Tab-separated table of C-alpha atoms in Angstrom:
chain	number	residue	atom	x	y	z
P	1	UNK	CA	78.400	132.659	29.709
P	2	UNK	CA	78.662	136.564	28.135
P	3	UNK	CA	80.461	139.054	30.727
P	4	UNK	CA	78.980	141.392	28.690
P	5	UNK	CA	75.959	140.339	29.464
P	6	UNK	CA	73.221	142.227	32.436
P	7	UNK	CA	71.025	140.236	34.164
P	8	UNK	CA	68.550	140.924	36.815
P	9	UNK	CA	69.972	139.081	39.920
P	10	UNK	CA	73.258	138.282	40.313
P	11	UNK	CA	73.961	135.234	42.870
P	12	UNK	CA	77.454	134.703	44.096
P	13	UNK	CA	77.652	130.584	45.816
P	14	UNK	CA	75.499	127.963	45.345
P	15	UNK	CA	75.192	126.712	48.681
P	16	UNK	CA	71.123	126.321	49.529
P	17	UNK	CA	70.339	129.779	50.291
P	18	UNK	CA	71.349	130.878	46.718
P	19	UNK	CA	69.709	127.881	44.867
P	20	UNK	CA	66.812	128.547	46.670
P	21	UNK	CA	66.728	132.986	45.816
P	22	UNK	CA	67.868	131.278	42.379
P	23	UNK	CA	64.874	128.978	42.019
P	24	UNK	CA	62.304	131.551	43.718
P	25	UNK	CA	63.717	134.529	41.548
P	26	UNK	CA	63.380	132.925	38.181
P	27	UNK	CA	60.397	131.000	38.788
P	28	UNK	CA	58.625	135.268	39.439
P	29	UNK	CA	60.581	136.163	35.535
P	30	UNK	CA	64.260	137.390	37.037
P	31	UNK	CA	67.468	136.741	34.776
P	32	UNK	CA	69.232	135.035	37.601
P	33	UNK	CA	73.196	133.899	37.183
P	34	UNK	CA	74.649	132.169	40.107
P	35	UNK	CA	78.577	131.569	40.247
P	36	UNK	CA	80.418	129.025	42.825
P	37	UNK	CA	84.204	128.805	43.247
P	38	UNK	CA	83.765	124.914	43.561
P	39	UNK	CA	83.338	122.200	40.744
P	40	UNK	CA	80.338	121.100	42.935
P	41	UNK	CA	77.652	123.315	43.880
P	42	UNK	CA	75.335	123.173	46.776
P	43	UNK	CA	77.654	123.916	49.493
P	44	UNK	CA	76.538	121.468	52.476
P	45	UNK	CA	74.532	119.383	50.242
P	46	UNK	CA	77.301	118.506	48.213
P	47	UNK	CA	78.040	114.447	48.366
P	48	UNK	CA	81.294	112.892	47.197
P	49	UNK	CA	81.889	109.206	45.982
P	50	UNK	CA	84.301	106.810	48.178
P	51	UNK	CA	84.563	103.183	47.448
P	52	UNK	CA	81.372	103.050	45.263
P	53	UNK	CA	79.149	105.235	47.527
P	54	UNK	CA	77.782	108.392	47.268
P	55	UNK	CA	78.868	109.702	50.966
P	56	UNK	CA	76.821	112.931	52.457
P	57	UNK	CA	78.688	116.023	53.364
P	58	UNK	CA	76.169	117.773	55.703
P	59	UNK	CA	72.448	117.063	55.067
P	60	UNK	CA	71.817	114.239	57.393
P	61	UNK	CA	68.145	114.767	57.855
P	62	UNK	CA	65.578	116.993	57.440
P	63	UNK	CA	62.584	118.516	59.161
P	64	UNK	CA	59.045	120.344	58.205
P	65	UNK	CA	58.575	118.177	54.998
P	66	UNK	CA	55.281	116.294	55.605
P	67	UNK	CA	52.308	117.878	53.099
P	68	UNK	CA	51.145	121.467	54.545
P	69	UNK	CA	54.239	121.818	56.686
P	70	UNK	CA	56.659	124.582	56.110
P	71	UNK	CA	59.586	123.436	54.403
P	72	UNK	CA	57.010	121.109	52.377
P	73	UNK	CA	55.278	124.289	51.192
P	74	UNK	CA	58.564	126.376	50.075
P	75	UNK	CA	59.822	123.280	48.198
P	76	UNK	CA	56.201	122.231	46.503
P	77	UNK	CA	55.957	125.872	45.268
P	78	UNK	CA	59.525	125.499	44.031
P	79	UNK	CA	57.838	122.424	41.896
P	80	UNK	CA	60.760	119.783	44.080
P	81	UNK	CA	58.580	117.788	46.256
P	82	UNK	CA	57.301	115.217	43.778
P	83	UNK	CA	60.588	114.565	42.688
P	84	UNK	CA	62.184	114.192	46.298
P	85	UNK	CA	63.304	110.657	47.015
P	86	UNK	CA	62.656	110.641	51.139
P	87	UNK	CA	62.702	108.102	53.622
P	88	UNK	CA	61.021	108.658	56.842
P	89	UNK	CA	62.738	108.047	60.503
P	90	UNK	CA	61.194	106.259	63.561
P	91	UNK	CA	57.900	107.712	64.416
P	92	UNK	CA	59.014	106.340	68.253
P	93	UNK	CA	62.314	107.507	68.275
P	94	UNK	CA	63.876	109.803	65.153
P	95	UNK	CA	66.403	111.362	67.494
P	96	UNK	CA	67.945	108.788	70.566
P	97	UNK	CA	69.524	110.308	73.186
P	98	UNK	CA	72.448	108.073	75.001
P	99	UNK	CA	74.687	109.177	78.351
P	100	UNK	CA	78.032	107.313	79.042
P	101	UNK	CA	77.019	105.604	82.465
P	102	UNK	CA	73.572	104.779	81.594
P	103	UNK	CA	72.073	102.128	79.949
P	104	UNK	CA	68.204	103.319	78.145
P	105	UNK	CA	68.396	105.107	74.804
P	106	UNK	CA	65.964	108.006	75.616
P	107	UNK	CA	64.103	108.582	72.548
P	108	UNK	CA	62.806	111.944	71.037
P	109	UNK	CA	59.210	110.451	68.968
P	110	UNK	CA	57.877	112.075	65.837
P	111	UNK	CA	54.765	114.260	66.385
P	112	UNK	CA	54.005	115.520	69.822
P	113	UNK	CA	51.674	113.756	70.859
P	114	UNK	CA	54.578	110.746	70.399
P	115	UNK	CA	57.347	112.843	71.689
P	116	UNK	CA	54.898	113.201	75.118
P	117	UNK	CA	53.916	109.019	74.761
P	118	UNK	CA	57.732	107.848	74.492
P	119	UNK	CA	59.832	110.292	77.363
P	120	UNK	CA	56.490	109.799	79.725
P	121	UNK	CA	56.704	106.429	79.478
P	122	UNK	CA	60.686	106.672	81.221
P	123	UNK	CA	59.596	110.201	83.219
P	124	UNK	CA	56.256	108.835	84.331
P	125	UNK	CA	56.181	111.471	86.792
P	126	UNK	CA	57.471	114.074	84.581
P	127	UNK	CA	54.608	113.797	81.890
P	128	UNK	CA	52.874	117.134	82.610
P	129	UNK	CA	56.504	119.117	82.345
P	130	UNK	CA	57.233	117.240	79.457
P	131	UNK	CA	53.857	118.374	77.606
P	132	UNK	CA	54.408	122.016	79.182
P	133	UNK	CA	58.144	122.197	77.071
P	134	UNK	CA	56.068	121.305	74.044
P	135	UNK	CA	53.640	123.776	74.450
P	136	UNK	CA	56.061	126.174	74.821
P	137	UNK	CA	57.943	125.480	71.593
P	138	UNK	CA	54.548	125.511	69.512
P	139	UNK	CA	53.810	129.224	71.630
P	140	UNK	CA	57.392	130.110	70.586
P	141	UNK	CA	56.930	128.842	66.862
P	142	UNK	CA	53.735	130.993	66.141
P	143	UNK	CA	55.223	134.021	67.523
P	144	UNK	CA	56.997	134.252	63.934
P	145	UNK	CA	54.722	134.861	61.296
P	146	UNK	CA	57.031	133.902	58.676
P	147	UNK	CA	57.894	130.503	60.139
P	148	UNK	CA	53.900	130.412	59.747
P	149	UNK	CA	54.592	131.388	55.922
P	150	UNK	CA	52.629	134.337	57.182
P	151	UNK	CA	53.740	137.678	54.892
P	152	UNK	CA	53.454	140.176	58.429
P	153	UNK	CA	56.540	139.476	60.126
P	154	UNK	CA	56.210	140.444	63.840
P	155	UNK	CA	57.112	139.239	67.751
P	156	UNK	CA	54.248	139.230	70.351
P	157	UNK	CA	57.222	139.492	72.342
P	158	UNK	CA	60.694	141.117	71.682
P	159	UNK	CA	61.997	139.655	75.130
P	160	UNK	CA	61.518	136.435	74.154
P	161	UNK	CA	64.492	136.611	71.967
P	162	UNK	CA	66.740	137.114	75.495
P	163	UNK	CA	65.457	134.016	76.759
P	164	UNK	CA	68.543	131.176	76.851
P	165	UNK	CA	67.365	127.211	75.674
P	166	UNK	CA	69.203	126.037	79.054
P	167	UNK	CA	67.203	128.216	81.500
P	168	UNK	CA	63.841	127.313	79.655
P	169	UNK	CA	64.318	123.758	79.712
P	170	UNK	CA	65.460	124.198	83.380
P	171	UNK	CA	62.730	126.163	84.168
P	172	UNK	CA	59.841	123.519	83.127
P	173	UNK	CA	61.838	120.673	84.908
P	174	UNK	CA	63.922	120.322	88.301
P	175	UNK	CA	64.261	116.464	86.828
P	176	UNK	CA	68.016	116.847	85.555
P	177	UNK	CA	68.569	113.832	83.392
P	178	UNK	CA	65.087	115.292	81.534
P	179	UNK	CA	66.624	118.364	81.072
P	180	UNK	CA	69.608	116.698	79.095
P	181	UNK	CA	67.273	114.786	76.598
P	182	UNK	CA	65.135	117.512	76.367
P	183	UNK	CA	68.523	119.409	74.438
P	184	UNK	CA	69.744	116.184	73.750
P	185	UNK	CA	69.734	117.129	69.992
P	186	UNK	CA	71.825	120.414	70.787
P	187	UNK	CA	74.352	119.294	68.015
P	188	UNK	CA	71.716	120.548	65.599
P	189	UNK	CA	72.234	124.087	65.996
P	190	UNK	CA	75.470	124.052	68.151
P	191	UNK	CA	73.951	124.629	71.487
P	192	UNK	CA	75.932	126.487	73.939
P	193	UNK	CA	75.458	127.325	77.509
P	194	UNK	CA	73.669	130.542	78.520
P	195	UNK	CA	73.902	131.792	74.951
P	196	UNK	CA	71.822	129.544	72.487
P	197	UNK	CA	68.537	131.587	72.360
P	198	UNK	CA	65.083	129.729	73.388
P	199	UNK	CA	63.363	130.873	69.706
P	200	UNK	CA	66.886	129.134	67.975
P	201	UNK	CA	65.814	125.402	69.507
P	202	UNK	CA	62.753	125.620	69.799
P	203	UNK	CA	61.903	126.750	65.649
P	204	UNK	CA	64.909	124.041	64.648
P	205	UNK	CA	63.254	121.269	67.003
P	206	UNK	CA	59.488	121.760	66.158
P	207	UNK	CA	60.077	121.316	62.462
P	208	UNK	CA	61.880	117.522	63.889
P	209	UNK	CA	59.027	116.582	66.153
P	210	UNK	CA	56.715	117.677	63.292
P	211	UNK	CA	58.419	115.331	60.648
P	212	UNK	CA	61.297	114.174	59.899
P	213	UNK	CA	62.981	112.442	56.449
P	214	UNK	CA	66.442	111.635	55.329
P	215	UNK	CA	67.518	112.458	51.688
P	216	UNK	CA	67.154	108.870	50.000
P	217	UNK	CA	69.418	108.945	47.820
P	218	UNK	CA	71.899	111.857	49.155
P	219	UNK	CA	71.118	115.603	49.841
P	220	UNK	CA	72.507	116.769	46.185
P	221	UNK	CA	69.596	115.678	44.724
P	222	UNK	CA	67.943	118.898	46.461
P	223	UNK	CA	70.500	121.181	44.789
P	224	UNK	CA	70.670	119.215	41.423
P	225	UNK	CA	66.783	119.695	41.269
P	226	UNK	CA	66.529	122.952	42.250
P	227	UNK	CA	69.652	123.418	39.765
P	228	UNK	CA	67.167	122.106	37.212
P	229	UNK	CA	64.516	124.690	38.221
P	230	UNK	CA	66.730	127.616	38.218
P	231	UNK	CA	67.784	126.221	34.487
P	232	UNK	CA	64.190	125.827	33.348
P	233	UNK	CA	63.476	129.213	34.146
P	234	UNK	CA	66.086	130.518	31.984
P	235	UNK	CA	69.022	131.093	35.031
P	236	UNK	CA	72.297	130.210	35.026
P	237	UNK	CA	74.823	128.639	37.698
P	238	UNK	CA	78.209	128.717	36.299
P	239	UNK	CA	80.878	126.622	38.705
P	240	UNK	CA	84.922	127.669	38.929
P	241	UNK	CA	83.623	131.015	39.520
P	242	UNK	CA	85.329	131.837	42.330
P	243	UNK	CA	84.596	136.082	43.128
P	244	UNK	CA	86.999	138.134	44.813
P	245	UNK	CA	85.888	141.585	44.138
P	246	UNK	CA	82.412	142.986	44.576
P	247	UNK	CA	82.372	146.185	42.931
P	248	UNK	CA	80.379	149.445	44.004
P	249	UNK	CA	80.047	152.541	41.265
P	250	UNK	CA	77.867	155.393	42.727
P	251	UNK	CA	76.459	153.953	45.265
P	252	UNK	CA	75.494	150.346	44.212
P	253	UNK	CA	77.305	147.490	42.826
P	254	UNK	CA	78.239	147.090	38.715
P	255	UNK	CA	79.482	144.017	38.588
P	256	UNK	CA	81.386	141.558	40.139
P	257	UNK	CA	84.976	140.248	39.409
P	258	UNK	CA	86.192	136.810	39.081
P	259	UNK	CA	89.568	135.287	40.385
P	260	UNK	CA	90.572	134.898	36.470
P	261	UNK	CA	89.203	138.725	35.658
P	262	UNK	CA	85.995	137.957	34.405
P	263	UNK	CA	83.145	141.145	35.207
P	264	UNK	CA	79.685	139.883	35.541
P	265	UNK	CA	77.323	142.494	35.487
P	266	UNK	CA	73.882	143.327	37.271
P	267	UNK	CA	70.987	145.071	38.206
P	268	UNK	CA	71.296	143.541	41.961
P	269	UNK	CA	73.183	141.376	43.441
P	270	UNK	CA	72.749	138.914	46.733
P	271	UNK	CA	76.056	137.059	48.626
P	272	UNK	CA	75.293	133.911	49.906
P	273	UNK	CA	78.757	133.882	51.388
P	274	UNK	CA	79.393	134.674	55.132
P	275	UNK	CA	78.899	138.347	55.825
P	276	UNK	CA	82.553	138.547	56.704
P	277	UNK	CA	83.972	137.285	53.152
P	278	UNK	CA	81.203	139.170	51.394
P	279	UNK	CA	82.366	142.339	52.875
P	280	UNK	CA	85.993	141.235	52.711
P	281	UNK	CA	85.435	141.287	48.773
P	282	UNK	CA	83.416	144.111	48.909
P	283	UNK	CA	84.814	148.015	47.047
P	284	UNK	CA	82.634	150.467	48.339
P	285	UNK	CA	83.111	153.467	50.536
P	286	UNK	CA	78.954	153.040	51.488
P	287	UNK	CA	79.827	150.611	54.306
P	288	UNK	CA	81.180	152.116	57.295
P	289	UNK	CA	83.985	150.518	59.475
P	290	UNK	CA	81.828	150.655	61.988
P	291	UNK	CA	79.581	147.900	60.752
P	292	UNK	CA	82.310	145.456	59.181
P	293	UNK	CA	83.788	145.684	62.389
P	294	UNK	CA	80.948	144.201	63.856
P	295	UNK	CA	80.125	142.019	61.565
P	296	UNK	CA	83.586	140.576	61.529
P	297	UNK	CA	83.557	140.798	65.270
P	298	UNK	CA	80.604	138.337	65.712
P	299	UNK	CA	81.377	134.986	67.775
P	300	UNK	CA	80.562	131.737	65.116
P	301	UNK	CA	79.368	128.616	66.043
P	302	UNK	CA	82.048	125.871	66.439
P	303	UNK	CA	83.198	123.951	63.802
P	304	UNK	CA	83.263	119.963	63.416
P	305	UNK	CA	85.370	116.778	63.072
P	306	UNK	CA	83.359	114.154	60.794
P	307	UNK	CA	84.114	110.529	59.853
P	308	UNK	CA	82.388	109.623	57.074
P	309	UNK	CA	82.272	106.173	57.146
P	310	UNK	CA	82.013	103.107	54.499
P	311	UNK	CA	80.517	99.703	56.239
P	312	UNK	CA	81.596	96.370	55.762
P	313	UNK	CA	78.610	94.657	53.259
P	314	UNK	CA	75.569	92.958	54.954
P	315	UNK	CA	76.784	93.167	58.270
P	316	UNK	CA	75.444	96.166	60.292
P	317	UNK	CA	71.858	96.622	60.570
P	318	UNK	CA	70.318	99.755	59.379
P	319	UNK	CA	68.366	101.460	62.445
P	320	UNK	CA	66.421	104.098	60.570
P	321	UNK	CA	67.362	106.455	63.629
P	322	UNK	CA	69.685	108.838	64.848
P	323	UNK	CA	71.610	109.114	67.948
P	324	UNK	CA	73.502	111.301	70.110
P	325	UNK	CA	75.841	109.999	72.589
P	326	UNK	CA	77.151	112.526	75.693
P	327	UNK	CA	79.719	111.628	78.580
P	328	UNK	CA	76.984	113.091	81.586
P	329	UNK	CA	74.347	115.309	81.698
P	330	UNK	CA	75.883	118.529	80.903
P	331	UNK	CA	74.901	118.491	77.316
P	332	UNK	CA	75.726	122.685	76.847
P	333	UNK	CA	79.248	122.497	77.415
P	334	UNK	CA	80.769	119.843	74.776
P	335	UNK	CA	82.366	121.955	72.058
P	336	UNK	CA	85.887	122.414	74.140
P	337	UNK	CA	89.285	121.300	73.331
P	338	UNK	CA	91.285	119.015	76.619
P	339	UNK	CA	91.613	115.820	77.357
P	340	UNK	CA	88.500	114.414	77.420
P	341	UNK	CA	87.394	115.384	73.805
P	342	UNK	CA	85.603	113.604	72.806
P	343	UNK	CA	82.354	114.586	75.440
P	344	UNK	CA	79.801	113.785	72.483
P	345	UNK	CA	78.984	112.455	69.095
P	346	UNK	CA	76.341	112.353	66.272
P	347	UNK	CA	75.399	109.027	64.240
P	348	UNK	CA	73.842	109.551	60.858
P	349	UNK	CA	73.111	106.372	58.583
P	350	UNK	CA	72.130	106.725	55.266
P	351	UNK	CA	69.571	104.916	53.676
P	352	UNK	CA	71.236	102.131	52.005
P	353	UNK	CA	71.261	102.321	47.951
P	354	UNK	CA	70.005	99.311	47.533
P	355	UNK	CA	67.251	96.699	49.267
P	356	UNK	CA	69.544	95.874	51.720
P	357	UNK	CA	68.683	96.123	54.998
P	358	UNK	CA	72.156	96.597	56.234
P	359	UNK	CA	73.811	100.024	56.461
P	360	UNK	CA	76.635	100.806	53.643
P	361	UNK	CA	77.701	104.144	54.895
P	362	UNK	CA	77.266	107.182	57.897
P	363	UNK	CA	78.696	109.443	59.384
P	364	UNK	CA	80.087	110.194	63.044
P	365	UNK	CA	80.280	114.363	63.763
P	366	UNK	CA	81.702	115.320	66.746
P	367	UNK	CA	83.201	118.971	67.443
P	368	UNK	CA	86.391	120.601	66.927
P	369	UNK	CA	88.077	123.784	67.769
P	370	UNK	CA	89.685	125.646	64.553
P	371	UNK	CA	92.941	126.124	67.171
P	372	UNK	CA	93.426	122.306	66.424
P	373	UNK	CA	94.122	122.503	62.854
P	374	UNK	CA	95.449	126.019	62.610
P	375	UNK	CA	99.057	125.111	61.675
P	376	UNK	CA	97.665	124.250	58.417
P	377	UNK	CA	95.283	126.959	58.037
P	378	UNK	CA	97.705	128.424	54.784
P	379	UNK	CA	96.678	125.059	52.626
P	380	UNK	CA	93.743	124.842	50.843
P	381	UNK	CA	91.930	121.180	49.576
P	382	UNK	CA	89.517	121.241	47.538
P	383	UNK	CA	89.096	119.149	43.937
P	384	UNK	CA	90.157	122.652	42.464
P	385	UNK	CA	93.007	123.495	44.004
P	386	UNK	CA	94.381	119.966	45.523
P	387	UNK	CA	97.033	120.714	48.136
P	388	UNK	CA	98.873	117.778	50.131
P	389	UNK	CA	98.929	119.647	53.849
P	390	UNK	CA	101.506	116.796	54.821
P	391	UNK	CA	102.032	113.750	57.180
P	392	UNK	CA	101.696	116.064	60.127
P	393	UNK	CA	97.799	116.657	58.530
P	394	UNK	CA	96.828	112.960	58.131
P	395	UNK	CA	98.794	111.862	61.525
P	396	UNK	CA	96.450	114.341	63.139
P	397	UNK	CA	93.283	113.105	61.514
P	398	UNK	CA	94.589	109.202	62.112
P	399	UNK	CA	94.767	110.322	65.972
P	400	UNK	CA	91.619	111.933	66.578
P	401	UNK	CA	89.780	109.674	64.109
P	402	UNK	CA	91.025	106.610	66.758
P	403	UNK	CA	89.915	108.782	69.556
P	404	UNK	CA	86.201	109.086	68.043
P	405	UNK	CA	86.297	105.663	67.114
P	406	UNK	CA	87.127	104.080	70.350
P	407	UNK	CA	84.545	106.395	72.476
P	408	UNK	CA	81.705	105.366	69.912
P	409	UNK	CA	82.546	101.588	70.218
P	410	UNK	CA	81.598	101.878	74.087
P	411	UNK	CA	78.544	101.815	72.951
P	412	UNK	CA	78.544	100.436	69.300
P	413	UNK	CA	80.560	98.295	69.134
P	414	UNK	CA	78.963	95.908	66.212
P	415	UNK	CA	79.231	99.506	64.015
P	416	UNK	CA	83.150	99.967	65.144
P	417	UNK	CA	84.190	96.536	64.251
P	418	UNK	CA	82.604	96.427	60.930
P	419	UNK	CA	84.101	99.370	59.642
P	420	UNK	CA	85.642	99.091	56.369
P	421	UNK	CA	87.320	102.855	56.211
P	422	UNK	CA	86.543	106.023	56.594
P	423	UNK	CA	87.213	109.833	55.453
P	424	UNK	CA	87.752	112.436	57.544
P	425	UNK	CA	86.576	116.310	57.247
P	426	UNK	CA	88.249	118.503	60.038
P	427	UNK	CA	87.455	122.290	59.674
P	428	UNK	CA	89.852	123.121	57.167
P	429	UNK	CA	87.284	121.110	55.117
P	430	UNK	CA	84.817	123.176	55.612
P	431	UNK	CA	86.523	126.453	55.816
P	432	UNK	CA	87.369	125.360	51.975
P	433	UNK	CA	84.412	124.239	50.638
P	434	UNK	CA	81.613	126.200	52.700
P	435	UNK	CA	84.137	129.722	52.422
P	436	UNK	CA	83.168	130.207	55.847
P	437	UNK	CA	85.986	132.007	58.972
P	438	UNK	CA	86.989	129.005	60.898
P	439	UNK	CA	85.513	126.199	59.400
P	440	UNK	CA	82.158	127.065	61.080
P	441	UNK	CA	79.361	124.381	60.434
P	442	UNK	CA	76.478	127.188	61.469
P	443	UNK	CA	78.072	130.352	60.467
P	444	UNK	CA	77.389	133.546	63.018
P	445	UNK	CA	76.432	132.462	66.484
P	446	UNK	CA	73.041	133.871	67.688
P	447	UNK	CA	73.304	134.813	71.390
P	448	UNK	CA	70.666	135.584	73.933
P	449	UNK	CA	72.570	138.307	75.865
P	450	UNK	CA	72.800	140.059	72.445
P	451	UNK	CA	70.584	139.116	70.212
P	452	UNK	CA	69.615	142.299	68.216
P	453	UNK	CA	72.926	142.038	67.692
P	454	UNK	CA	73.267	138.529	66.107
P	455	UNK	CA	70.480	139.175	63.550
P	456	UNK	CA	71.808	140.535	60.399
P	457	UNK	CA	69.742	141.827	58.334
P	458	UNK	CA	69.812	140.585	54.481
P	459	UNK	CA	69.855	144.274	52.619
P	460	UNK	CA	72.295	146.255	53.005
P	461	UNK	CA	73.465	149.960	53.477
P	462	UNK	CA	73.742	150.066	49.380
P	463	UNK	CA	70.465	149.177	48.057
P	464	UNK	CA	70.917	146.498	45.388
P	465	UNK	CA	73.233	144.456	47.594
P	466	UNK	CA	72.025	141.404	49.927
P	467	UNK	CA	73.220	138.663	51.311
P	468	UNK	CA	70.744	135.444	52.247
P	469	UNK	CA	71.899	132.092	53.813
P	470	UNK	CA	72.899	130.621	57.224
P	471	UNK	CA	74.459	133.705	58.889
P	472	UNK	CA	71.327	136.168	58.926
P	473	UNK	CA	67.996	134.419	59.973
P	474	UNK	CA	68.737	130.839	60.696
P	475	UNK	CA	70.551	127.966	59.612
P	476	UNK	CA	69.755	124.411	58.568
P	477	UNK	CA	67.653	123.405	55.747
P	478	UNK	CA	64.239	125.039	56.980
P	479	UNK	CA	66.375	127.882	58.627
P	480	UNK	CA	68.046	128.616	55.253
P	481	UNK	CA	64.772	128.516	53.404
P	482	UNK	CA	62.968	130.801	55.337
P	483	UNK	CA	66.212	133.557	55.261
P	484	UNK	CA	65.752	133.198	51.234
P	485	UNK	CA	62.058	133.976	51.751
P	486	UNK	CA	63.182	137.070	53.481
P	487	UNK	CA	66.071	138.355	50.550
P	488	UNK	CA	63.455	137.534	47.726
P	489	UNK	CA	60.379	139.619	49.956
P	490	UNK	CA	63.402	142.634	49.224
P	491	UNK	CA	63.179	142.024	45.781
P	492	UNK	CA	59.590	141.033	44.923
P	493	UNK	CA	57.824	142.024	48.357
P	494	UNK	CA	56.283	139.495	51.130
P	495	UNK	CA	52.925	140.062	50.527
P	496	UNK	CA	53.319	139.048	46.313
P	497	UNK	CA	55.686	136.138	47.809
P	498	UNK	CA	53.939	134.137	50.290
P	499	UNK	CA	50.618	134.788	48.686
P	500	UNK	CA	52.206	132.842	45.812
P	501	UNK	CA	53.578	129.889	47.644
P	502	UNK	CA	49.890	129.884	49.136
P	503	UNK	CA	48.221	129.498	45.803
P	504	UNK	CA	50.753	127.186	44.912
P	505	UNK	CA	49.826	124.686	47.916
P	506	UNK	CA	45.904	125.495	47.424
P	507	UNK	CA	45.815	124.329	44.192
P	508	UNK	CA	47.889	120.891	44.722
P	509	UNK	CA	45.161	120.516	47.640
């Protein structure tokens, strides 16, 4: 790249939000340049190879991808749906909830009819309440215009933002076990007691009930397909380009500066990096200290400890389901560090790469607080900046892995005994690769007690600086895609962009 070039849009970070903004804007004629600090693009879409297998780091399944559904429409507009290799999860139980002292497996069926049928078979006296739960989710989803790809964003009931998921679910059924089952996939949004908003639960869970898929050949295929579209539209993507400065000149951003001193100029700039990190890079008097302090003071979601597991060949059969386990029905208070760690975990099998019916790899995820790894916070370890964190860190990972696997073995003994090898990711891993404070897995935590405070606008006081990504509106693949639409609509116009998406899908129909 020539540092003397001036791009229409410069995007900091090639996570899903940055790639989607790049794909949308380049498709609509903007000259786009994406700058990524790491060796591999994609953020949480990244994969890595071990023992001859490609292992996913963060995208284990995706919702809303049946034809006509919201994520499908966005991806189709961008021209990638026909090239995505997907496997639909078990429609009788794509998510399954387990409890320590309970032998029953509680399935979440795919499609609302199946969802009601599967759970009503276990809770026959609760069928009306299960139906009411589904109706309440749909009601929330209908309230958010952009979620339904309508141009006019408005809320029918602003008070809805202040409802907590826990309180709403408890109001729908007195059955404590059913309450826990309905909230049992809350690892999708790191649900916490009275804080996690009902709308977050509803928007996310709805997309998975509608349709749930795994990326057959890994989540990085999404990043690769978007990158191909960006380049086909004349856009550029540059890796190993860590941005350390966003320079304001005369009230607007003029350029960004890399760690090695290169300056990249543009008309507009989008940061896909965490807002607090973005503000640390920003050299400007336009952003008031009170705003900076508010953003930096926002609580982030918890981080995680993940075992990326390689299985012994032809030993453990692929089940095409996800499992969420809890020690008890208190599913909202499972993130704390104490002698009971881990209190919860999720198991996500990868689709076998061959025609085999046996699992080749899977991920086991639980929560982990940043304080657990604070001892090594001064170190950085990526494919570009490799640092040996020391024997103490390796001992720490081994100890945590043993505890997690012992817990998993209580329900899945055959899984644990057929593990060939495992590779652990800690909050340090997420911090280093995703550039999130404290290794937060979902960024800024939305709070029903302070709903407006925890919703960050994609535009800033600087007229040509925008933000995107999971911290702004909603996280997850769908949430980040919708946030990218909001960010790009600041440049293209909301009516124009939504109409272009609808036209692309009407043509296909």
